[in-house]
Tab-separated table of C-alpha atoms and ligand atoms in Angstrom:
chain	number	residue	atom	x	y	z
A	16	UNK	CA	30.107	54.240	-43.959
A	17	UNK	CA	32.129	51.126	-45.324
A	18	UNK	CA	33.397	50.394	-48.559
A	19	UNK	CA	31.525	47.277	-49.977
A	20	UNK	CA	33.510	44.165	-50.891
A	21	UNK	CA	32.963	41.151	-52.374
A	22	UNK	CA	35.492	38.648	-52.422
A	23	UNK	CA	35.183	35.472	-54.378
A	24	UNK	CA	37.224	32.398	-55.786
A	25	UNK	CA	39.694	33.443	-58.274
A	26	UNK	CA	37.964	33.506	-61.263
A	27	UNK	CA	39.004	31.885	-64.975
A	28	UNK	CA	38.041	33.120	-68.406
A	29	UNK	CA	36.630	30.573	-70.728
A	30	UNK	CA	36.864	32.674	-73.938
A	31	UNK	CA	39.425	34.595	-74.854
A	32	UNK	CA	41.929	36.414	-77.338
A	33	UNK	CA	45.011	37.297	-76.835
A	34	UNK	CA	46.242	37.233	-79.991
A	35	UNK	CA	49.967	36.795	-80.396
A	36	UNK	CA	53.401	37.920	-81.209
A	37	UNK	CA	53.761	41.626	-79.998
A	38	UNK	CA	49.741	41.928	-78.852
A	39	UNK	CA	50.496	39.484	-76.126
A	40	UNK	CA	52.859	42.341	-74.597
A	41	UNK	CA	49.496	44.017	-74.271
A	42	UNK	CA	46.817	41.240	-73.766
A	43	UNK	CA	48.225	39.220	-71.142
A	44	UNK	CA	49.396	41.306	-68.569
A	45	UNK	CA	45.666	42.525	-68.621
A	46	UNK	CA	44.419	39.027	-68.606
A	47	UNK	CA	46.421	37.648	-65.706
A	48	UNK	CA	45.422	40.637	-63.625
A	49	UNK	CA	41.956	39.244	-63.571
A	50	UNK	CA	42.046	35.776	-64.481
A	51	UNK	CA	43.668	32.099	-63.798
A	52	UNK	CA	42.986	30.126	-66.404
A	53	UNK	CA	42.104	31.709	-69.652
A	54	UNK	CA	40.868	29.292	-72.640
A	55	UNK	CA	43.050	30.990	-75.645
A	56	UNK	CA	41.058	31.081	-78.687
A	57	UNK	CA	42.659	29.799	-82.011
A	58	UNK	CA	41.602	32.117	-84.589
A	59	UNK	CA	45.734	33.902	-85.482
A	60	UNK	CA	46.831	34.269	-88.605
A	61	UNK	CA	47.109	31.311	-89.180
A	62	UNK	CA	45.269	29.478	-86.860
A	63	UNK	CA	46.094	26.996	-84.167
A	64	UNK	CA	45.318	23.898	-85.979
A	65	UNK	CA	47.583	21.116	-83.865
A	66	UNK	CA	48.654	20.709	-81.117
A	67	UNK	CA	52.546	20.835	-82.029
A	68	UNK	CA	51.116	24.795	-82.798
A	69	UNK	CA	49.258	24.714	-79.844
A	70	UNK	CA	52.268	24.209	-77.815
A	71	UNK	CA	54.682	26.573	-79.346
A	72	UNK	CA	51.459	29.542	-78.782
A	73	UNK	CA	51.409	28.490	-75.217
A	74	UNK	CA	55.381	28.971	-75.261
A	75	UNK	CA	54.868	33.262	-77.048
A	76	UNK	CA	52.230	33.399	-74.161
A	77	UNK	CA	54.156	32.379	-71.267
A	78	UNK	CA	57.256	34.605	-72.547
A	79	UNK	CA	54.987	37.562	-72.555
A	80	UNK	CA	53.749	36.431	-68.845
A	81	UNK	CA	57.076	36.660	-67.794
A	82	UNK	CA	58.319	40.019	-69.257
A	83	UNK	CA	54.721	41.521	-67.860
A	84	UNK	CA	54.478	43.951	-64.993
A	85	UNK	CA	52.359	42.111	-62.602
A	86	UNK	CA	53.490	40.336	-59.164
A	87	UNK	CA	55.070	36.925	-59.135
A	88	UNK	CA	51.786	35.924	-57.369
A	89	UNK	CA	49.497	36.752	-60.576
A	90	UNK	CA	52.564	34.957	-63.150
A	91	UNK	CA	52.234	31.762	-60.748
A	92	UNK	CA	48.390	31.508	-61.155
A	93	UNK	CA	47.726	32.297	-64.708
A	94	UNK	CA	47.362	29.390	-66.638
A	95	UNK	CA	46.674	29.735	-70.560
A	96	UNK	CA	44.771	26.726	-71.796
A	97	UNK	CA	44.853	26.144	-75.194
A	98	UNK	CA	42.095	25.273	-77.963
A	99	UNK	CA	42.407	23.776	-81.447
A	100	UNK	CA	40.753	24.862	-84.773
A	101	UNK	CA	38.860	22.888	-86.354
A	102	UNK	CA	39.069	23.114	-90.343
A	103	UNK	CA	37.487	20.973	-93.199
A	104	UNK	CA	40.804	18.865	-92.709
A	105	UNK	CA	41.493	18.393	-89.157
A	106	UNK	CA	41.956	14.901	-88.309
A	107	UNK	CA	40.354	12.382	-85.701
A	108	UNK	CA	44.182	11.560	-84.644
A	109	UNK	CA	44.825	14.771	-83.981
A	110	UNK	CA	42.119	14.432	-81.250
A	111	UNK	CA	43.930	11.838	-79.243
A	112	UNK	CA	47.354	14.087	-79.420
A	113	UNK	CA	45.339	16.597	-78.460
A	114	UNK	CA	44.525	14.655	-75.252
A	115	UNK	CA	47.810	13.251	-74.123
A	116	UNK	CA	49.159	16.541	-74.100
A	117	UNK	CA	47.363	18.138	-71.241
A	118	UNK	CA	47.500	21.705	-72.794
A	119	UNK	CA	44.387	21.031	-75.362
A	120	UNK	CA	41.272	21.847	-73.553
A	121	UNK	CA	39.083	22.221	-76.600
A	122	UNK	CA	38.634	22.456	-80.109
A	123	UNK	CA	36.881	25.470	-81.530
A	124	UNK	CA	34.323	25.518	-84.613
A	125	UNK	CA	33.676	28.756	-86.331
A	126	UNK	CA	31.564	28.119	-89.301
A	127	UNK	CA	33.188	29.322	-92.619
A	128	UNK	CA	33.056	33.059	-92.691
A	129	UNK	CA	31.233	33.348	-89.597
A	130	UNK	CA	33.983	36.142	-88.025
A	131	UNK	CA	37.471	36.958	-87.675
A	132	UNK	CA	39.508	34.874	-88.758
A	133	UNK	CA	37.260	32.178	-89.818
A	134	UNK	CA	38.350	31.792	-93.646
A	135	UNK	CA	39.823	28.376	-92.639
A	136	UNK	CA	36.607	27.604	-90.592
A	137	UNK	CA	34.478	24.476	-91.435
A	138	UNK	CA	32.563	24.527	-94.868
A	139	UNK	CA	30.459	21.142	-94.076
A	140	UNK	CA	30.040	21.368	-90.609
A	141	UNK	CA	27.687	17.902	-90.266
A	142	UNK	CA	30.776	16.354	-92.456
A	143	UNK	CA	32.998	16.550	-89.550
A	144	UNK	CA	31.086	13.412	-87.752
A	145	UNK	CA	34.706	11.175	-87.818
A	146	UNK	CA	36.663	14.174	-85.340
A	147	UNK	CA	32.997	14.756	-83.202
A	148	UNK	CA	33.019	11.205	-82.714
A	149	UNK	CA	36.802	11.410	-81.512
A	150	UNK	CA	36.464	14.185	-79.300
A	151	UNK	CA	33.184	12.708	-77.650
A	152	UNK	CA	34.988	9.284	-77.149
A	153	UNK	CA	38.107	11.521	-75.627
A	154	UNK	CA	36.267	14.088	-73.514
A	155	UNK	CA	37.177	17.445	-74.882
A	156	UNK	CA	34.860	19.535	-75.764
A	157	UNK	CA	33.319	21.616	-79.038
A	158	UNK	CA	33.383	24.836	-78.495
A	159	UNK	CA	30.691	26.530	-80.787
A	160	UNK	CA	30.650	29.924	-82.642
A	161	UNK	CA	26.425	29.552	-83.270
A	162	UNK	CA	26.117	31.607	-86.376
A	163	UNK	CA	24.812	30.158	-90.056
A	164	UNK	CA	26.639	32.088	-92.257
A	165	UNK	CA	24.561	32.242	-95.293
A	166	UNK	CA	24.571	35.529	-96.943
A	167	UNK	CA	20.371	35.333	-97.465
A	168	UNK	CA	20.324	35.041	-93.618
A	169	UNK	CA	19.465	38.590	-91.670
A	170	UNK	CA	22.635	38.874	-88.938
A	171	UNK	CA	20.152	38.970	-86.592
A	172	UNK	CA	18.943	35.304	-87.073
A	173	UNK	CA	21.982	34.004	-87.530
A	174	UNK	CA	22.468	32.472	-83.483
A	175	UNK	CA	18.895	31.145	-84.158
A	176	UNK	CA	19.170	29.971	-87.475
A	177	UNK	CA	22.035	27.985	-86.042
A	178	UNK	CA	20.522	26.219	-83.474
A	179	UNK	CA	17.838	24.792	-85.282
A	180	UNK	CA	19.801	23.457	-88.555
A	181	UNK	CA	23.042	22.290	-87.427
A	182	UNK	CA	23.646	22.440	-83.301
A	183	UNK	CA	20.733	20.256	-82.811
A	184	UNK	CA	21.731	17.767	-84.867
A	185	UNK	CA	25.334	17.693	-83.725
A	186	UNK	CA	23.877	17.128	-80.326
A	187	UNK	CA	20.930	14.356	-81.679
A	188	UNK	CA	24.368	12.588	-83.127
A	189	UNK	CA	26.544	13.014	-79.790
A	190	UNK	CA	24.431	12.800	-77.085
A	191	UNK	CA	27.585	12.676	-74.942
A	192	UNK	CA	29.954	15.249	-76.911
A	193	UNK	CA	30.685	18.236	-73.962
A	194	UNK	CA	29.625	21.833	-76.033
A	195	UNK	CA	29.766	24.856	-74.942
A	196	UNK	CA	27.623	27.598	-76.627
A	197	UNK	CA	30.082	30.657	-76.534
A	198	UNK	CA	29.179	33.848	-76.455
A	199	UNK	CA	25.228	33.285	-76.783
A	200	UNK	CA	23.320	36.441	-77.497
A	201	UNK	CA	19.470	35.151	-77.406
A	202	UNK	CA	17.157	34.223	-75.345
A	203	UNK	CA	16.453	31.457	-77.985
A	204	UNK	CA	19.971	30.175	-77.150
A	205	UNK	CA	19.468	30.394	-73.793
A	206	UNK	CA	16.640	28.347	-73.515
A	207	UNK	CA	17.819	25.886	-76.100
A	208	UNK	CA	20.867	25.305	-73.733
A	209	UNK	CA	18.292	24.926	-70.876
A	210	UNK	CA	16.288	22.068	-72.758
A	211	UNK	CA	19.595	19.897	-73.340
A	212	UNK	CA	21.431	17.871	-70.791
A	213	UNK	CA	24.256	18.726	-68.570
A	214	UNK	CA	26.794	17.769	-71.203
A	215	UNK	CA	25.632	21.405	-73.079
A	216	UNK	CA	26.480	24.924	-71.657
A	217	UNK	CA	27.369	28.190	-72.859
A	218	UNK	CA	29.303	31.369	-72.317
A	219	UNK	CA	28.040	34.617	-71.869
A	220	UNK	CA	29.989	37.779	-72.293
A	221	UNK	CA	29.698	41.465	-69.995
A	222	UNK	CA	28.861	43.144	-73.385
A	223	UNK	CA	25.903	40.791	-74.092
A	224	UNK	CA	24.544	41.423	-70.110
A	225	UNK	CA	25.023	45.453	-70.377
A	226	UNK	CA	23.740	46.263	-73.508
A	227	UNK	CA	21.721	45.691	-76.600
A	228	UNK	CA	21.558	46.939	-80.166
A	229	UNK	CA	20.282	50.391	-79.098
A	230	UNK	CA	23.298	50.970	-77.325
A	231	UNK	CA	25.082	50.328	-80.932
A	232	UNK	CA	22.827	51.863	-83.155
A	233	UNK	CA	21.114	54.795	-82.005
A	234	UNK	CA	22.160	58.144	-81.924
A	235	UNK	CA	25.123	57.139	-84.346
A	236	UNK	CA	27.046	53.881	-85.028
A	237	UNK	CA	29.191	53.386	-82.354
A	238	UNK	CA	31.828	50.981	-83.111
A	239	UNK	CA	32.982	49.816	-79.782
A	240	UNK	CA	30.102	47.929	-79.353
A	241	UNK	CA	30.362	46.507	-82.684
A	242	UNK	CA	30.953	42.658	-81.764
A	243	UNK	CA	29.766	38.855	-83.472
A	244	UNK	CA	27.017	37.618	-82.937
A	245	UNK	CA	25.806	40.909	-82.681
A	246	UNK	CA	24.082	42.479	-79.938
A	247	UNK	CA	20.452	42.124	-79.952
A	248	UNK	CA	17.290	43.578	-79.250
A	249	UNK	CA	16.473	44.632	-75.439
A	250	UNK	CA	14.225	41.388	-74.629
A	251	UNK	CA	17.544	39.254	-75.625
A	252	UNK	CA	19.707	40.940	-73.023
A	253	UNK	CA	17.035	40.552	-70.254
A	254	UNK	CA	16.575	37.071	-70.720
A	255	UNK	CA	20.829	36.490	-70.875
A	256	UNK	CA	20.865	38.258	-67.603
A	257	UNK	CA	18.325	36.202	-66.535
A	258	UNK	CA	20.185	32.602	-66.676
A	259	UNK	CA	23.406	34.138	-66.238
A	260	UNK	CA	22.486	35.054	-62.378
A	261	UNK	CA	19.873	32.083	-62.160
A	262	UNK	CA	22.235	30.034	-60.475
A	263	UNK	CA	22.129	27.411	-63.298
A	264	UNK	CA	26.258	25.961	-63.532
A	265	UNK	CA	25.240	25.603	-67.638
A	266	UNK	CA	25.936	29.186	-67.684
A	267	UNK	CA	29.277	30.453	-67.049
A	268	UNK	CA	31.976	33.645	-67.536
A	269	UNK	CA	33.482	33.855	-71.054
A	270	UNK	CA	34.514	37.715	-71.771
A	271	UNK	CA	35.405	37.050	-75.919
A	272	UNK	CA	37.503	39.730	-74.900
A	273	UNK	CA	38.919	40.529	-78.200
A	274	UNK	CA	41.564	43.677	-79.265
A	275	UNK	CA	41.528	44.924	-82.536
A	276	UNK	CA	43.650	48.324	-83.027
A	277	UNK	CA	41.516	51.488	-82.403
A	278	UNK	CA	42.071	52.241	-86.253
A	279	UNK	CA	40.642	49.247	-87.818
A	280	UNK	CA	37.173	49.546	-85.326
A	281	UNK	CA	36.596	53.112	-86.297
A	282	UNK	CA	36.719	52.204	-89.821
A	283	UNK	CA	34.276	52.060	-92.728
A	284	UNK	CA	34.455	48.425	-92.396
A	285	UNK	CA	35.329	48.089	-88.617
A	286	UNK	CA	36.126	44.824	-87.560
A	287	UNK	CA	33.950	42.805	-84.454
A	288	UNK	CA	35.466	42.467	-81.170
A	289	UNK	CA	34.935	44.629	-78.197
A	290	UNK	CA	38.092	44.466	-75.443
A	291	UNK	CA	37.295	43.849	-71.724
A	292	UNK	CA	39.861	42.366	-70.516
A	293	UNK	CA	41.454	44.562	-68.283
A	294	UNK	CA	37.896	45.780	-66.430
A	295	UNK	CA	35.929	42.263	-66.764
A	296	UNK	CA	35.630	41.545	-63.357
A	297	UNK	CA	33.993	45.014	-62.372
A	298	UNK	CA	31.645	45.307	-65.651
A	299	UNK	CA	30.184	41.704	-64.687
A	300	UNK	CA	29.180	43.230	-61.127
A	301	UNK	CA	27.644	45.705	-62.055
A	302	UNK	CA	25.754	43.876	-65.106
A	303	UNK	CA	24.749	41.277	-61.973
A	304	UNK	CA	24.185	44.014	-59.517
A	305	UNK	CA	21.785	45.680	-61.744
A	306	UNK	CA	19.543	42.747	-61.363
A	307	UNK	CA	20.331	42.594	-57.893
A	308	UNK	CA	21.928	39.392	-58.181
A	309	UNK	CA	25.959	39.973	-56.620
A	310	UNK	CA	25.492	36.675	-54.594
A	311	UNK	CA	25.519	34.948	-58.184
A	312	UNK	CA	28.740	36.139	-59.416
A	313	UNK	CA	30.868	33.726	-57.449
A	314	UNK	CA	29.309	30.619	-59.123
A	315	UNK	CA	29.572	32.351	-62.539
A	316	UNK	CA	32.757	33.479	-62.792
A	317	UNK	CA	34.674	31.014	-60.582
A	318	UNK	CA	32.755	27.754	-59.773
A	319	UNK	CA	30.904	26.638	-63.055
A	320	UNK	CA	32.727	26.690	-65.722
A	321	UNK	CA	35.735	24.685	-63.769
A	322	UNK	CA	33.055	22.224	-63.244
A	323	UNK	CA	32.345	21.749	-66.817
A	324	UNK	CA	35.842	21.621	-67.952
A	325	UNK	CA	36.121	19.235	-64.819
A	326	UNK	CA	39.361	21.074	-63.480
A	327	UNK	CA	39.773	21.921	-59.833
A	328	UNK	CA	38.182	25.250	-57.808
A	329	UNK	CA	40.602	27.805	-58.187
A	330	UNK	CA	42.521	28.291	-53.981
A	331	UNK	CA	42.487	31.843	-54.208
A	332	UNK	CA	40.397	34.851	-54.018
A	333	UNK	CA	39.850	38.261	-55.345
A	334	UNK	CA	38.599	41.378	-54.218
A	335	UNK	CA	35.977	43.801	-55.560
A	336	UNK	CA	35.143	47.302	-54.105
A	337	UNK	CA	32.442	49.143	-54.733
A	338	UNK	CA	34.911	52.235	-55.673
A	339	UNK	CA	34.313	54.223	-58.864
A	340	UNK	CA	37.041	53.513	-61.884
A	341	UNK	CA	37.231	55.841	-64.903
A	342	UNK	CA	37.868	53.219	-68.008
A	343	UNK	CA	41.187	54.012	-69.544
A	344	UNK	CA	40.812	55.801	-72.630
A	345	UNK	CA	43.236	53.500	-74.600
A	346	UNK	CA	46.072	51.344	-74.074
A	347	UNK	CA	49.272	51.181	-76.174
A	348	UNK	CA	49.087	48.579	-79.055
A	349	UNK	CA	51.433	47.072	-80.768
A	350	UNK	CA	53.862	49.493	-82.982
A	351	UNK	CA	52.683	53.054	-82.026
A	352	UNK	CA	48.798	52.192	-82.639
A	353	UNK	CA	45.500	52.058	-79.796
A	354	UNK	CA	42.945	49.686	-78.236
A	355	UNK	CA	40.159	51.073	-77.658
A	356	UNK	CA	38.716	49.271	-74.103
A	357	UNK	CA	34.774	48.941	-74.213
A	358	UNK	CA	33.636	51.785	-72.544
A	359	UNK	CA	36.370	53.709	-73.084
A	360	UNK	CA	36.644	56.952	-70.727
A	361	UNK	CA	33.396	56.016	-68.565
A	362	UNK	CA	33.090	55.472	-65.013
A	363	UNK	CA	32.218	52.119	-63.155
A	364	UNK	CA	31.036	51.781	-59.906
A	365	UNK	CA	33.175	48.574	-59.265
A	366	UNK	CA	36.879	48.414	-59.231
A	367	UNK	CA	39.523	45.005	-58.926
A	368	UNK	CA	41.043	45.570	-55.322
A	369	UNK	CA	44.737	45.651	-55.911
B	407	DOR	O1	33.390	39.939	-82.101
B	407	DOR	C1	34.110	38.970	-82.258
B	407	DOR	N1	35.456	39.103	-82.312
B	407	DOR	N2	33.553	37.774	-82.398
B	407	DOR	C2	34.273	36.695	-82.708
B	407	DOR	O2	33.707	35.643	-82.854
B	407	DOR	C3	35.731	36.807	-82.970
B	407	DOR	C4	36.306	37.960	-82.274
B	407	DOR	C5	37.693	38.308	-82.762
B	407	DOR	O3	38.533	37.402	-82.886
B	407	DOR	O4	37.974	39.477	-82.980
B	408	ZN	ZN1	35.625	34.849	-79.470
């Protein structure tokens, strides 16, 4: 019997953290195994608010490229793309800098509070209309953590509750500002993406295809999982895997890979993030091959979400065989501590050819 392959166009991930400083020594060796471009998330300490920051990140990242041990092949193709933060103070100027340099893909909103992070997110979101105006008339797009943060608002509502009072009208006032929904987590955001034009797409992360909140709730709280917005109920997840393998280019790969040490998840106050980095590739498979749906994955993870971002198809390809990997149990982290992988210590049925 032969081993089952599928080989597809190099993919890119279009949400990601890497984190910096001495986490990049673990982060993007596992990143540029799987991926060519990779849209960096902002959220350090501090953030990434211009693009004069922007650049010198992009500089940490590409020194921990080339100390990684990966082939010169995988160093050529990765491509770290960077995104700004947008704060209460962030400036329509900034926007057009942003452009000329070629480095600035996006700018990221996380409401105030919304995550990690986001303490320097926006307060007045619908005040910002000056730099939405900027980045419509310039062509980069708003990348959108969906989550109201009011503290009367049930965490489970949150994506919803989002949609209806302030994505809708940032959309009704830029009609042509690009937005991607990242990380969506309901089938409410799903089909709100649906309704809009093709100016409007979203992310969608392995975690949010593969599981739900039973998987982090019952039979004991089980941290890895833990991740914002938070997983939701079982109907949710069907109707993400749904659009993700409907063939629809709105939807496209975005892991939100994101470490946090293995210390400060199995905490009393663990922090969100779940890390997928280094076994993306294989846990999108099988989310797609559980709905039967392999022949999608090309257009997901590789085709789309170039198309939105308007950047060429990536030349290569990549490999998967249907051969069983165990999960790593952990990987070193910076100074002596963990990170936890999601799934930690389980098997897969899918495995990156090398
Ligand atoms: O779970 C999450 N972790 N969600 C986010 O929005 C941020 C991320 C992080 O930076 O850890
Ligand atoms: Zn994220």
């Amino acid at each position: 019997m032969t081993t089952q392959t599928l080989t597809i166009t190099a993919p890119d991930d279009w949400h990601i953290h890497l984190r910096d400083n001495q986490a990049l020594d673990t982060t993007v060796p596992h990143a540029a195994s799987s991926f060519h471009r990779v849209i960096c998330m902002p959220n350090l300490t501090p953030p990434v608010k211009t693009t004069e920051q922007a650049v010198a990140y992009r500089k940490r990242i590409l020194t921990a490229l080339a100390k990684a041990n990966i082939s010169d092949d995988r160093k050529a193709n990765f491509d770290p793309r960077m995104v700004l933060y947008l704060t209460d103070h962030t400036m329509p100027d900034e926007i057009a800098v942003a452009k000329t340099s070629g480095i600035v893909s996006a700018v990221k909103l996380y409401p105030a509070g919304a995550t990690t992070n986001s303490a320097d997110g926006v307060t007045d979101i619908l005040g910002r209309s000056s730099v939405f105006e900027a980045m419509q008339k310039h062509g980069i797009p708003l990348l959108v953590h969906g989550e109201v943060t009011h503290a009367d608002v049930d965490i489970f509502d949150r994506e919803k509750r989002f949609l209806d009072e302030i994505l809708s009208v940032i959309i009704k006032n830029f009609p042509k500002l690009k937005v991607v929904m990242e990380h969506i987590t309901t089938a409410d955001a799903a089909d709100f993406c649906l309704a809009q034009a093709d100016n409007i797409a979203a992310t969608i992360t392995p975690q949010h295809l593969l599981f739900n909140r039973n998987h982090l709730l019952v039979g004991g709280v089980k941290p890895h999982f833990y991740c914002l917005p938070i997983l939701k109920r079982e109907r949710h997840q069907k109707r993400l895997l749904e659009v993700a393998t409907s063939g629809n280019p709105k939807f496209f790969l975005g892991t939100d890979s994101a470490p946090h040490a293995t210390h400060t998840k199995e905490a009393a106050c663990g922090c969100a993030g779940c890390y997928s980095a280094p076994h993306a590739l294989p846990l999108y498979a099988t989310a797609f091959e559980s709905v039967n749906a392999l022949d999608k994955l090309e257009n997901f993870a590789s085709i789309f979400g170039a198309k939105f971002y308007e950047l060429p198809i990536n030349t290569n390809t990549i490999t998967l065989v249907k051969k069983e990997q165990v999960i790593a149990n952990n990987y070193p982290y910076l100074d002596g501590k963990t990170l936890t992988p999601l799934l930690a210590g389980q098997t897969l049925a899918w495995s990156l050819h090398e």
